[in-house]
């Protein structure tokens, strides 16, 4: 007699650890660049260079890459870039060598300010999050192999979401952007900004399909001494496949996408004029694919010619609770407290910052802010370009029936659409659509058969049992329980009582004959 067991691959979230660091550094303006009159724009991103486990600690090494657009003392704009390295050690209890470690970052705040015309102060608050996951096998008996004909077997079915693919990969976007005919040639790039919009990932047989838009905004200095600063805003659609041999069309995706590398360079067109830009962006893909399986588990067994003793244990499986892509509309009128009169919004972008996600009775309650950056033209000839950053809070509920504090969810948020329009004076209307890609797994604990051994029947106990019994079905009874208790089989009970199905009603009268 031997149990037939099945291994079900599970992706266990062991825990999260969060650390917040402050970066504070001064940067000297290079000699080749002009004095600073006013800091206009700043942006930055964190580049994680290495994540290494050391015992129950994780060492994260990276750097803040920042860029500052400033107004020169003599007029005009100029850009400055730099970096600030950091090392951070985060305690992660119960960390094991084979665990999967994912490092995430959020740039909570970045502030570039003047110390003097030749020195800038760069201050940033960065939240680092370490997510620890482990791939484990939930082992359960699904059948029994035996030559004995008098063994009765009971099975039950459960639905589980098994991890099928866990992979990191990249996707490259290369595109050429041309300047429209009504704009002058490019002398130098002053500022660039790239954002993802409407990204979706879909498993295919042998690949993962990815599509979306890359929103590109750049400011450039034009050829000619008195030519004003120019800007371009383009939406670059992309679509393609990442090869993944294990992928199949029926799998359930949970894919995190963010920009790993941004690059843009000027190049001449066919006429040799500097009127084109080469775009090169690399997307970082954190791919998890799940497969829903219906597993038939061995629930119970007994024999009428011997005693079977079962060893049971508890196994934890994941069940897919919901896969939902939710949208939240944001519509807000902002008052910009600026001394100059705003003539036109040149560019706007939004960054979603999640404050809290908590399970409620009606779904996942999501709270956060949409950080809106605006670039605009003013009526001040000495300072024709201005910038402002505003914050719009939001709250919505992502539908997820059955979610509770024990549920495990994966949430990827982004901005699908956004516009900013002047209403007159200093008022701006911002409209945006925030997307939340939600996958919720529910851990379920099941008693499973881990082992079985055969022992001789207790003949004294068997002899004391009546050979034939009249029995009235009680609440909670099943044919299996009744047959097991009175040392017979389900087939015998059905045959003697003329039953055609496996169900029986409370109060029904049965004749039971002990099998010897």
Short mmCIF file of C-alpha atoms in Angstrom, two decimals:
data_model
loop_
_atom_site.label_atom_id
_atom_site.label_comp_id
_atom_site.label_asym_id
_atom_site.label_seq_id
_atom_site.Cartn_x
_atom_site.Cartn_y
_atom_site.Cartn_z
CA UNK A 1 0.00 0.00 0.00
CA UNK A 2 1.52 3.29 -1.09
CA UNK A 3 0.22 6.84 -1.18
CA UNK A 4 0.38 8.72 -4.47
CA UNK A 5 1.38 12.32 -3.72
CA UNK A 6 1.41 15.51 -5.72
CA UNK A 7 3.61 18.58 -5.27
CA UNK A 8 1.86 21.91 -5.81
CA UNK A 9 4.20 24.90 -6.28
CA UNK A 10 3.28 27.86 -4.10
CA UNK A 11 4.73 31.35 -3.97
CA UNK A 12 4.81 32.28 -0.28
CA UNK A 13 5.06 35.92 0.82
CA UNK A 14 7.20 35.64 3.93
CA UNK A 15 7.08 39.32 4.82
CA UNK A 16 7.98 42.90 4.03
CA UNK A 17 10.55 45.20 5.61
CA UNK A 18 10.56 48.96 5.05
CA UNK A 19 13.24 51.56 5.71
CA UNK A 20 13.20 55.30 5.04
CA UNK A 21 16.44 57.13 4.35
CA UNK A 22 17.27 60.80 3.93
CA UNK A 23 19.84 61.93 1.38
CA UNK A 24 21.34 65.38 1.85
CA UNK A 25 24.24 66.62 -0.25
CA UNK A 26 25.66 69.78 -1.80
CA UNK A 27 26.68 69.96 -5.44
CA UNK A 28 29.02 72.47 -7.00
CA UNK A 29 28.08 73.90 -10.39
CA UNK A 30 30.78 72.81 -12.90
CA UNK A 31 33.03 75.59 -14.15
CA UNK A 32 31.77 75.15 -17.72
CA UNK A 33 28.20 75.99 -16.65
CA UNK A 34 26.72 79.40 -15.90
CA UNK A 35 25.59 80.73 -12.52
CA UNK A 36 22.19 79.72 -11.13
CA UNK A 37 19.53 82.39 -10.81
CA UNK A 38 16.54 80.17 -9.97
CA UNK A 39 15.85 76.44 -9.74
CA UNK A 40 12.97 75.72 -12.06
CA UNK A 41 12.46 71.95 -12.19
CA UNK A 42 13.92 68.89 -10.53
CA UNK A 43 13.29 65.20 -10.86
CA UNK A 44 15.03 62.01 -9.88
CA UNK A 45 14.91 58.27 -9.64
CA UNK A 46 16.58 55.58 -7.59
CA UNK A 47 18.85 53.09 -9.28
CA UNK A 48 19.34 49.89 -7.27
CA UNK A 49 22.78 48.53 -8.11
CA UNK A 50 22.79 45.45 -5.89
CA UNK A 51 20.64 43.64 -3.34
CA UNK A 52 22.52 41.11 -1.23
CA UNK A 53 21.41 38.93 1.66
CA UNK A 54 23.69 38.72 4.69
CA UNK A 55 22.23 36.42 7.33
CA UNK A 56 18.96 37.99 8.44
CA UNK A 57 19.82 41.34 6.83
CA UNK A 58 19.59 42.69 3.29
CA UNK A 59 22.22 45.15 2.04
CA UNK A 60 20.90 47.50 -0.63
CA UNK A 61 23.39 49.54 -2.61
CA UNK A 62 22.19 52.20 -5.01
CA UNK A 63 22.17 55.85 -5.94
CA UNK A 64 19.84 58.76 -6.46
CA UNK A 65 20.06 60.07 -10.02
CA UNK A 66 18.79 63.64 -10.14
CA UNK A 67 18.41 66.33 -12.75
CA UNK A 68 17.84 70.04 -12.23
CA UNK A 69 16.66 72.62 -14.74
CA UNK A 70 17.62 76.15 -13.70
CA UNK A 71 17.41 79.68 -14.96
CA UNK A 72 20.80 81.19 -15.72
CA UNK A 73 21.83 84.47 -14.20
CA UNK A 74 22.21 85.92 -17.68
CA UNK A 75 18.85 84.59 -18.89
CA UNK A 76 17.95 81.33 -20.57
CA UNK A 77 17.81 77.79 -19.17
CA UNK A 78 20.41 75.17 -18.39
CA UNK A 79 20.29 71.61 -16.99
CA UNK A 80 22.50 69.93 -14.40
CA UNK A 81 22.62 66.24 -13.52
CA UNK A 82 24.28 64.32 -10.72
CA UNK A 83 24.05 61.37 -8.38
CA UNK A 84 24.11 60.61 -4.66
CA UNK A 85 25.15 57.05 -3.68
CA UNK A 86 23.83 55.23 -0.61
CA UNK A 87 24.12 51.93 1.27
CA UNK A 88 21.30 50.72 3.50
CA UNK A 89 21.00 47.62 5.68
CA UNK A 90 17.44 46.37 6.36
CA UNK A 91 16.64 43.70 8.93
CA UNK A 92 14.53 40.84 7.55
CA UNK A 93 13.61 38.17 10.13
CA UNK A 94 13.69 34.49 9.05
CA UNK A 95 15.52 35.29 5.81
CA UNK A 96 16.86 32.20 4.04
CA UNK A 97 19.44 31.90 1.30
CA UNK A 98 17.00 30.45 -1.25
CA UNK A 99 14.39 33.19 -0.71
CA UNK A 100 13.49 35.56 -3.54
CA UNK A 101 14.28 39.16 -2.58
CA UNK A 102 12.65 42.07 -4.36
CA UNK A 103 13.79 45.66 -3.74
CA UNK A 104 11.32 48.47 -4.39
CA UNK A 105 11.71 52.19 -3.92
CA UNK A 106 9.56 55.30 -3.71
CA UNK A 107 11.06 58.76 -3.99
CA UNK A 108 8.85 60.44 -1.40
CA UNK A 109 10.35 63.89 -1.73
CA UNK A 110 13.06 65.60 -3.76
CA UNK A 111 14.04 69.21 -3.22
CA UNK A 112 16.75 71.04 -5.13
CA UNK A 113 17.45 74.56 -3.84
CA UNK A 114 20.10 77.24 -4.21
CA UNK A 115 22.77 77.71 -1.57
CA UNK A 116 24.40 80.32 -3.77
CA UNK A 117 24.80 80.87 -7.49
CA UNK A 118 27.51 78.15 -7.69
CA UNK A 119 26.16 75.58 -5.25
CA UNK A 120 22.93 73.57 -4.99
CA UNK A 121 21.47 71.67 -2.06
CA UNK A 122 19.89 68.31 -2.96
CA UNK A 123 17.64 66.75 -0.34
CA UNK A 124 15.60 63.60 -0.83
CA UNK A 125 13.50 61.21 1.24
CA UNK A 126 13.51 57.66 -0.10
CA UNK A 127 11.42 54.72 1.10
CA UNK A 128 13.05 51.35 0.45
CA UNK A 129 10.92 48.21 0.68
CA UNK A 130 12.20 44.64 0.73
CA UNK A 131 9.69 41.96 -0.17
CA UNK A 132 10.70 38.41 0.64
CA UNK A 133 9.04 35.51 -1.13
CA UNK A 134 9.85 31.81 -1.18
CA UNK A 135 8.91 29.08 -3.59
CA UNK A 136 7.66 26.07 -1.66
CA UNK A 137 5.90 22.81 -2.44
CA UNK A 138 2.66 21.88 -0.75
CA UNK A 139 2.66 18.07 -0.77
CA UNK A 140 -0.63 16.19 -0.53
CA UNK A 141 -1.84 12.63 -1.12
CA UNK A 142 -4.15 12.40 -4.14
CA UNK A 143 -4.67 8.62 -4.33
CA UNK A 144 -3.51 5.27 -2.98
CA UNK A 145 -1.92 2.35 -4.77
CA UNK A 146 -3.03 -0.99 -3.33
CA UNK A 147 -3.81 -4.54 -4.42
CA UNK A 148 -6.47 -4.93 -1.75
CA UNK A 149 -9.99 -4.91 -3.17
CA UNK A 150 -11.68 -4.08 0.15
CA UNK A 151 -10.15 -0.59 0.52
CA UNK A 152 -12.66 2.25 0.41
CA UNK A 153 -11.35 5.64 -0.78
CA UNK A 154 -12.93 9.10 -0.37
CA UNK A 155 -11.68 12.09 -2.34
CA UNK A 156 -12.48 15.78 -2.47
CA UNK A 157 -11.70 18.57 -4.93
CA UNK A 158 -10.17 21.98 -4.22
CA UNK A 159 -9.20 24.88 -6.51
CA UNK A 160 -5.68 26.22 -6.07
CA UNK A 161 -3.58 28.93 -7.76
CA UNK A 162 -0.12 27.43 -8.24
CA UNK A 163 2.87 29.55 -9.20
CA UNK A 164 3.95 28.52 -12.71
CA UNK A 165 6.56 31.16 -13.60
CA UNK A 166 8.68 33.50 -11.46
CA UNK A 167 11.06 35.54 -13.61
CA UNK A 168 12.78 38.90 -14.00
CA UNK A 169 13.21 40.20 -17.55
CA UNK A 170 13.49 43.39 -19.59
CA UNK A 171 11.79 44.89 -22.62
CA UNK A 172 13.47 47.51 -24.82
CA UNK A 173 11.78 50.38 -26.64
CA UNK A 174 13.72 52.05 -29.47
CA UNK A 175 12.04 54.80 -31.47
CA UNK A 176 12.87 57.91 -33.49
CA UNK A 177 11.00 61.14 -32.76
CA UNK A 178 10.91 63.82 -35.46
CA UNK A 179 10.42 67.53 -34.88
CA UNK A 180 7.43 69.08 -36.61
CA UNK A 181 8.10 71.49 -39.44
CA UNK A 182 7.04 74.59 -37.51
CA UNK A 183 9.75 74.16 -34.86
CA UNK A 184 13.41 75.19 -35.16
CA UNK A 185 16.44 72.86 -35.20
CA UNK A 186 17.88 71.49 -31.96
CA UNK A 187 21.04 72.84 -30.40
CA UNK A 188 20.93 70.93 -27.08
CA UNK A 189 18.52 68.97 -24.90
CA UNK A 190 17.74 70.74 -21.64
CA UNK A 191 15.17 68.46 -20.02
CA UNK A 192 13.56 65.07 -20.56
CA UNK A 193 10.76 63.21 -18.83
CA UNK A 194 9.41 59.73 -19.64
CA UNK A 195 6.32 58.11 -18.12
CA UNK A 196 4.44 54.86 -18.75
CA UNK A 197 0.71 54.95 -19.51
CA UNK A 198 -1.83 52.17 -19.90
CA UNK A 199 0.61 49.26 -19.70
CA UNK A 200 -0.88 45.76 -19.89
CA UNK A 201 0.74 42.32 -19.91
CA UNK A 202 -0.92 39.19 -21.24
CA UNK A 203 0.44 35.63 -21.20
CA UNK A 204 0.67 33.81 -24.53
CA UNK A 205 1.94 30.38 -25.46
CA UNK A 206 5.72 30.72 -25.15
CA UNK A 207 5.75 34.48 -24.47
CA UNK A 208 4.30 37.40 -22.54
CA UNK A 209 2.73 40.15 -24.64
CA UNK A 210 3.25 43.71 -23.41
CA UNK A 211 1.78 46.93 -24.76
CA UNK A 212 1.19 50.50 -23.65
CA UNK A 213 2.38 54.04 -24.24
CA UNK A 214 5.58 55.85 -23.33
CA UNK A 215 4.85 59.53 -22.75
CA UNK A 216 7.91 61.59 -23.71
CA UNK A 217 8.39 65.27 -22.91
CA UNK A 218 11.53 67.25 -23.63
CA UNK A 219 12.69 70.85 -23.57
CA UNK A 220 15.44 71.87 -25.94
CA UNK A 221 17.52 74.92 -26.77
CA UNK A 222 17.01 75.86 -30.41
CA UNK A 223 19.57 77.02 -32.93
CA UNK A 224 19.82 80.81 -33.20
CA UNK A 225 20.84 83.38 -30.61
CA UNK A 226 17.41 84.81 -29.84
CA UNK A 227 15.26 81.73 -30.50
CA UNK A 228 13.09 80.92 -27.47
CA UNK A 229 13.24 77.60 -25.65
CA UNK A 230 11.17 74.88 -27.37
CA UNK A 231 9.40 71.77 -26.10
CA UNK A 232 8.02 68.56 -27.58
CA UNK A 233 5.49 66.14 -26.16
CA UNK A 234 4.97 62.77 -27.84
CA UNK A 235 3.07 59.58 -27.08
CA UNK A 236 5.10 56.58 -28.23
CA UNK A 237 2.96 53.41 -28.45
CA UNK A 238 4.77 50.10 -28.01
CA UNK A 239 3.77 46.47 -28.38
CA UNK A 240 5.79 43.29 -28.40
CA UNK A 241 6.57 39.95 -26.79
CA UNK A 242 9.05 38.75 -24.21
CA UNK A 243 9.98 35.13 -24.84
CA UNK A 244 9.02 32.84 -21.96
CA UNK A 245 8.94 29.14 -22.80
CA UNK A 246 6.91 28.19 -19.68
CA UNK A 247 4.12 30.67 -20.43
CA UNK A 248 0.70 29.53 -21.65
CA UNK A 249 -2.34 31.52 -22.65
CA UNK A 250 -4.49 30.33 -19.73
CA UNK A 251 -2.13 31.59 -17.02
CA UNK A 252 -3.00 34.49 -14.71
CA UNK A 253 -0.48 37.37 -14.81
CA UNK A 254 0.86 39.54 -12.01
CA UNK A 255 3.53 41.63 -13.74
CA UNK A 256 5.18 44.73 -12.29
CA UNK A 257 6.55 47.15 -14.92
CA UNK A 258 8.78 50.17 -14.38
CA UNK A 259 11.33 52.11 -16.41
CA UNK A 260 14.84 50.87 -15.74
CA UNK A 261 16.76 53.07 -18.19
CA UNK A 262 15.89 56.30 -20.02
CA UNK A 263 17.99 57.59 -22.90
CA UNK A 264 17.45 60.19 -25.60
CA UNK A 265 19.97 61.69 -28.04
CA UNK A 266 19.88 64.23 -30.88
CA UNK A 267 20.63 63.00 -34.38
CA UNK A 268 20.57 64.60 -37.85
CA UNK A 269 17.76 63.89 -40.32
CA UNK A 270 18.18 62.99 -44.00
CA UNK A 271 19.16 66.58 -44.80
CA UNK A 272 21.81 66.66 -42.08
CA UNK A 273 19.81 69.02 -39.86
CA UNK A 274 19.45 68.31 -36.13
CA UNK A 275 15.74 67.55 -36.18
CA UNK A 276 15.43 64.03 -34.79
CA UNK A 277 15.76 62.29 -31.42
CA UNK A 278 16.77 58.68 -30.83
CA UNK A 279 14.75 57.24 -27.95
CA UNK A 280 16.03 54.23 -26.00
CA UNK A 281 14.10 53.01 -22.94
CA UNK A 282 14.44 49.73 -21.04
CA UNK A 283 11.51 48.41 -19.01
CA UNK A 284 12.07 46.19 -15.98
CA UNK A 285 9.54 43.33 -15.81
CA UNK A 286 8.87 41.45 -12.58
CA UNK A 287 6.88 38.49 -13.92
CA UNK A 288 4.71 36.15 -11.88
CA UNK A 289 2.33 33.80 -13.68
CA UNK A 290 -0.17 31.63 -11.84
CA UNK A 291 -2.10 28.60 -13.04
CA UNK A 292 -5.48 27.63 -11.62
CA UNK A 293 -5.71 23.91 -10.95
CA UNK A 294 -8.47 21.70 -9.65
CA UNK A 295 -6.76 19.21 -7.34
CA UNK A 296 -8.37 15.95 -6.24
CA UNK A 297 -7.12 15.20 -2.71
CA UNK A 298 -7.32 11.96 -0.79
CA UNK A 299 -9.75 12.78 2.01
CA UNK A 300 -10.25 9.50 3.88
CA UNK A 301 -9.90 5.73 3.49
CA UNK A 302 -10.72 2.57 5.39
CA UNK A 303 -10.93 -1.18 4.79
CA UNK A 304 -13.36 -3.86 5.90
CA UNK A 305 -10.67 -6.54 6.29
CA UNK A 306 -8.09 -4.58 8.28
CA UNK A 307 -7.65 -1.40 10.28
CA UNK A 308 -6.12 1.56 8.40
CA UNK A 309 -4.49 4.22 10.57
CA UNK A 310 -4.07 7.61 8.87
CA UNK A 311 -1.39 10.19 9.60
CA UNK A 312 -2.73 13.65 8.71
CA UNK A 313 -1.16 17.07 8.58
CA UNK A 314 -2.16 20.58 7.57
CA UNK A 315 -1.13 22.01 4.21
CA UNK A 316 -1.58 25.59 3.03
CA UNK A 317 -2.70 26.33 -0.53
CA UNK A 318 -3.45 29.57 -2.38
CA UNK A 319 -6.84 30.14 -3.96
CA UNK A 320 -7.42 32.87 -6.55
CA UNK A 321 -9.91 35.27 -4.98
CA UNK A 322 -10.00 37.98 -7.64
CA UNK A 323 -8.14 39.45 -10.60
CA UNK A 324 -9.38 42.97 -11.15
CA UNK A 325 -8.26 46.09 -13.01
CA UNK A 326 -9.96 49.10 -11.39
CA UNK A 327 -10.15 52.74 -12.48
CA UNK A 328 -10.48 55.82 -10.31
CA UNK A 329 -11.35 59.20 -11.83
CA UNK A 330 -9.81 62.33 -10.31
CA UNK A 331 -11.19 65.78 -11.09
CA UNK A 332 -9.82 68.72 -9.12
CA UNK A 333 -9.50 72.49 -9.52
CA UNK A 334 -6.19 73.82 -8.20
CA UNK A 335 -5.26 77.34 -7.22
CA UNK A 336 -1.63 78.06 -8.08
CA UNK A 337 -0.14 80.56 -5.64
CA UNK A 338 2.25 82.19 -8.11
CA UNK A 339 3.20 85.88 -8.39
CA UNK A 340 3.31 85.80 -12.19
CA UNK A 341 0.31 85.44 -14.49
CA UNK A 342 0.10 82.03 -16.14
CA UNK A 343 -0.52 82.10 -19.88
CA UNK A 344 -0.39 78.43 -20.88
CA UNK A 345 0.23 74.97 -19.47
CA UNK A 346 3.11 73.47 -21.45
CA UNK A 347 3.33 70.08 -19.77
CA UNK A 348 1.75 68.10 -16.96
CA UNK A 349 2.44 64.70 -15.48
CA UNK A 350 1.23 62.74 -12.49
CA UNK A 351 2.80 60.26 -10.09
CA UNK A 352 0.68 57.96 -7.93
CA UNK A 353 1.90 57.61 -4.35
CA UNK A 354 0.14 54.94 -2.31
CA UNK A 355 -0.42 55.72 1.36
CA UNK A 356 -2.48 52.74 2.49
CA UNK A 357 -4.27 49.66 1.16
CA UNK A 358 -6.53 47.85 3.63
CA UNK A 359 -9.01 45.00 3.26
CA UNK A 360 -12.61 45.89 4.04
CA UNK A 361 -15.97 44.14 3.82
CA UNK A 362 -16.66 45.61 0.36
CA UNK A 363 -13.19 45.29 -1.16
CA UNK A 364 -9.67 46.72 -0.92
CA UNK A 365 -9.69 50.32 0.33
CA UNK A 366 -6.94 52.29 -1.42
CA UNK A 367 -5.75 55.71 -0.29
CA UNK A 368 -2.99 57.85 -1.69
CA UNK A 369 -2.14 61.07 -3.50
CA UNK A 370 -1.66 62.05 -7.11
CA UNK A 371 1.39 64.29 -7.28
CA UNK A 372 0.89 66.66 -10.21
CA UNK A 373 3.83 68.50 -11.81
CA UNK A 374 2.99 71.48 -14.04
CA UNK A 375 5.21 73.44 -16.40
CA UNK A 376 3.76 76.69 -17.73
CA UNK A 377 4.45 79.92 -19.59
CA UNK A 378 4.10 83.26 -17.79
CA UNK A 379 3.67 86.89 -18.81
CA UNK A 380 7.03 87.79 -17.24
CA UNK A 381 9.55 88.26 -20.08
CA UNK A 382 12.48 87.89 -17.68
CA UNK A 383 11.13 84.55 -16.32
CA UNK A 384 8.92 83.19 -19.11
CA UNK A 385 8.80 79.60 -17.81
CA UNK A 386 7.51 78.50 -14.40
CA UNK A 387 6.77 75.24 -12.61
CA UNK A 388 4.58 74.02 -9.78
CA UNK A 389 3.95 70.74 -7.95
CA UNK A 390 0.53 70.09 -6.44
CA UNK A 391 -0.93 67.15 -4.51
CA UNK A 392 -4.44 65.71 -4.99
CA UNK A 393 -5.61 63.08 -2.46
CA UNK A 394 -7.75 60.16 -3.66
CA UNK A 395 -9.62 57.24 -2.15
CA UNK A 396 -11.47 54.39 -3.84
CA UNK A 397 -12.48 50.79 -3.25
CA UNK A 398 -11.24 48.05 -5.56
CA UNK A 399 -13.87 45.33 -5.80
CA UNK A 400 -12.62 42.08 -4.26
CA UNK A 401 -15.36 39.84 -2.87
CA UNK A 402 -14.25 37.81 0.12
CA UNK A 403 -11.04 39.72 0.81
CA UNK A 404 -9.95 39.77 4.45
CA UNK A 405 -6.83 40.62 6.49
CA UNK A 406 -5.37 37.15 5.77
CA UNK A 407 -5.59 37.65 2.01
CA UNK A 408 -2.41 38.30 0.05
CA UNK A 409 -2.69 40.95 -2.65
CA UNK A 410 -0.41 42.34 -5.33
CA UNK A 411 -1.21 45.87 -6.43
CA UNK A 412 0.32 47.77 -9.36
CA UNK A 413 -0.84 51.38 -9.72
CA UNK A 414 -0.35 53.95 -12.44
CA UNK A 415 -1.86 56.89 -14.33
CA UNK A 416 -3.76 55.95 -17.51
CA UNK A 417 -4.85 59.46 -18.54
CA UNK A 418 -4.20 62.99 -17.35
CA UNK A 419 -4.91 66.53 -18.57
CA UNK A 420 -4.37 69.95 -17.02
CA UNK A 421 -6.25 72.95 -18.46
CA UNK A 422 -6.19 76.62 -17.47
CA UNK A 423 -9.56 77.94 -16.33
CA UNK A 424 -8.41 81.53 -16.13
CA UNK A 425 -6.35 83.50 -13.67
CA UNK A 426 -4.45 81.14 -11.41
CA UNK A 427 -6.90 78.19 -11.59
CA UNK A 428 -6.06 74.88 -13.24
CA UNK A 429 -8.42 71.95 -13.75
CA UNK A 430 -6.75 68.54 -13.48
CA UNK A 431 -8.48 65.41 -14.76
CA UNK A 432 -6.88 62.02 -14.39
CA UNK A 433 -7.66 58.31 -14.44
CA UNK A 434 -5.75 56.21 -11.91
CA UNK A 435 -5.53 52.46 -12.61
CA UNK A 436 -5.07 49.70 -10.04
CA UNK A 437 -4.14 46.23 -11.28
CA UNK A 438 -5.12 43.93 -8.41
CA UNK A 439 -4.52 40.22 -7.86
CA UNK A 440 -5.78 38.72 -4.59
CA UNK A 441 -4.87 35.25 -3.32
CA UNK A 442 -6.55 33.63 -0.34
CA UNK A 443 -4.52 31.15 1.74
CA UNK A 444 -6.59 28.07 2.57
CA UNK A 445 -5.55 25.42 5.06
CA UNK A 446 -6.54 21.83 4.40
CA UNK A 447 -6.10 18.61 6.34
CA UNK A 448 -4.24 16.19 4.05
CA UNK A 449 -3.24 12.55 4.39
CA UNK A 450 0.51 12.29 4.95
CA UNK A 451 0.80 8.55 5.62
CA UNK A 452 -1.15 5.34 6.20
CA UNK A 453 -0.39 2.04 7.90
CA UNK A 454 -2.39 -1.20 8.13
CA UNK A 455 -3.09 -3.04 11.39
CA UNK A 456 -5.13 -6.18 12.18
CA UNK A 457 -8.82 -5.73 12.86
CA UNK A 458 -10.03 -5.56 16.43
CA UNK A 459 -12.03 -8.77 16.22
CA UNK A 460 -13.63 -8.35 19.63
CA UNK A 461 -14.97 -4.92 18.67
CA UNK A 462 -16.14 -6.25 15.30
CA UNK A 463 -17.96 -9.20 16.89
CA UNK A 464 -19.78 -6.87 19.30
CA UNK A 465 -21.21 -4.89 16.39
CA UNK A 466 -24.69 -6.05 15.26
CA UNK A 467 -24.81 -7.85 11.91
CA UNK A 468 -27.84 -5.91 10.72
CA UNK A 469 -29.04 -2.48 11.83
CA UNK A 470 -31.96 -0.19 11.09
CA UNK A 471 -30.64 3.39 11.04
CA UNK A 472 -32.28 6.82 10.76
CA UNK A 473 -30.07 9.40 8.99
CA UNK A 474 -29.01 12.22 11.33
CA UNK A 475 -27.94 15.83 10.52
CA UNK A 476 -24.31 15.89 9.34
CA UNK A 477 -24.42 12.27 8.14
CA UNK A 478 -23.21 11.11 4.75
CA UNK A 479 -23.28 7.66 3.15
CA UNK A 480 -19.50 7.53 3.62
CA UNK A 481 -19.69 8.24 7.36
CA UNK A 482 -22.53 5.79 7.87
CA UNK A 483 -20.81 2.99 5.93
CA UNK A 484 -17.52 3.55 7.76
CA UNK A 485 -19.18 3.52 11.19
CA UNK A 486 -21.12 0.29 10.59
CA UNK A 487 -18.29 -1.59 8.86
CA UNK A 488 -19.72 -1.79 5.39
CA UNK A 489 -19.26 -0.02 2.07
CA UNK A 490 -21.11 2.79 0.32
CA UNK A 491 -21.92 0.49 -2.61
CA UNK A 492 -23.46 -2.08 -0.27
CA UNK A 493 -25.61 0.57 1.46
CA UNK A 494 -26.84 1.85 -1.90
CA UNK A 495 -27.55 -1.63 -3.24
CA UNK A 496 -29.47 -2.87 -0.18
CA UNK A 497 -31.53 0.32 0.12
CA UNK A 498 -32.11 0.86 -3.58
CA UNK A 499 -30.30 4.21 -3.65
CA UNK A 500 -29.12 5.59 -6.98
CA UNK A 501 -27.16 8.66 -5.80
CA UNK A 502 -24.55 9.46 -3.19
CA UNK A 503 -26.81 11.77 -1.20
CA UNK A 504 -29.21 10.90 1.58
CA UNK A 505 -31.81 12.98 3.43
CA UNK A 506 -32.08 13.60 7.17
CA UNK A 507 -34.69 11.24 8.65
CA UNK A 508 -34.33 8.65 5.90
CA UNK A 509 -34.42 5.05 7.15
CA UNK A 510 -31.64 2.70 6.05
CA UNK A 511 -30.91 -1.01 6.50
CA UNK A 512 -27.19 -1.61 7.19
CA UNK A 513 -25.53 -5.06 6.99
CA UNK A 514 -22.07 -5.52 8.47
CA UNK A 515 -19.54 -6.84 5.98
CA UNK A 516 -17.38 -9.71 7.30
#
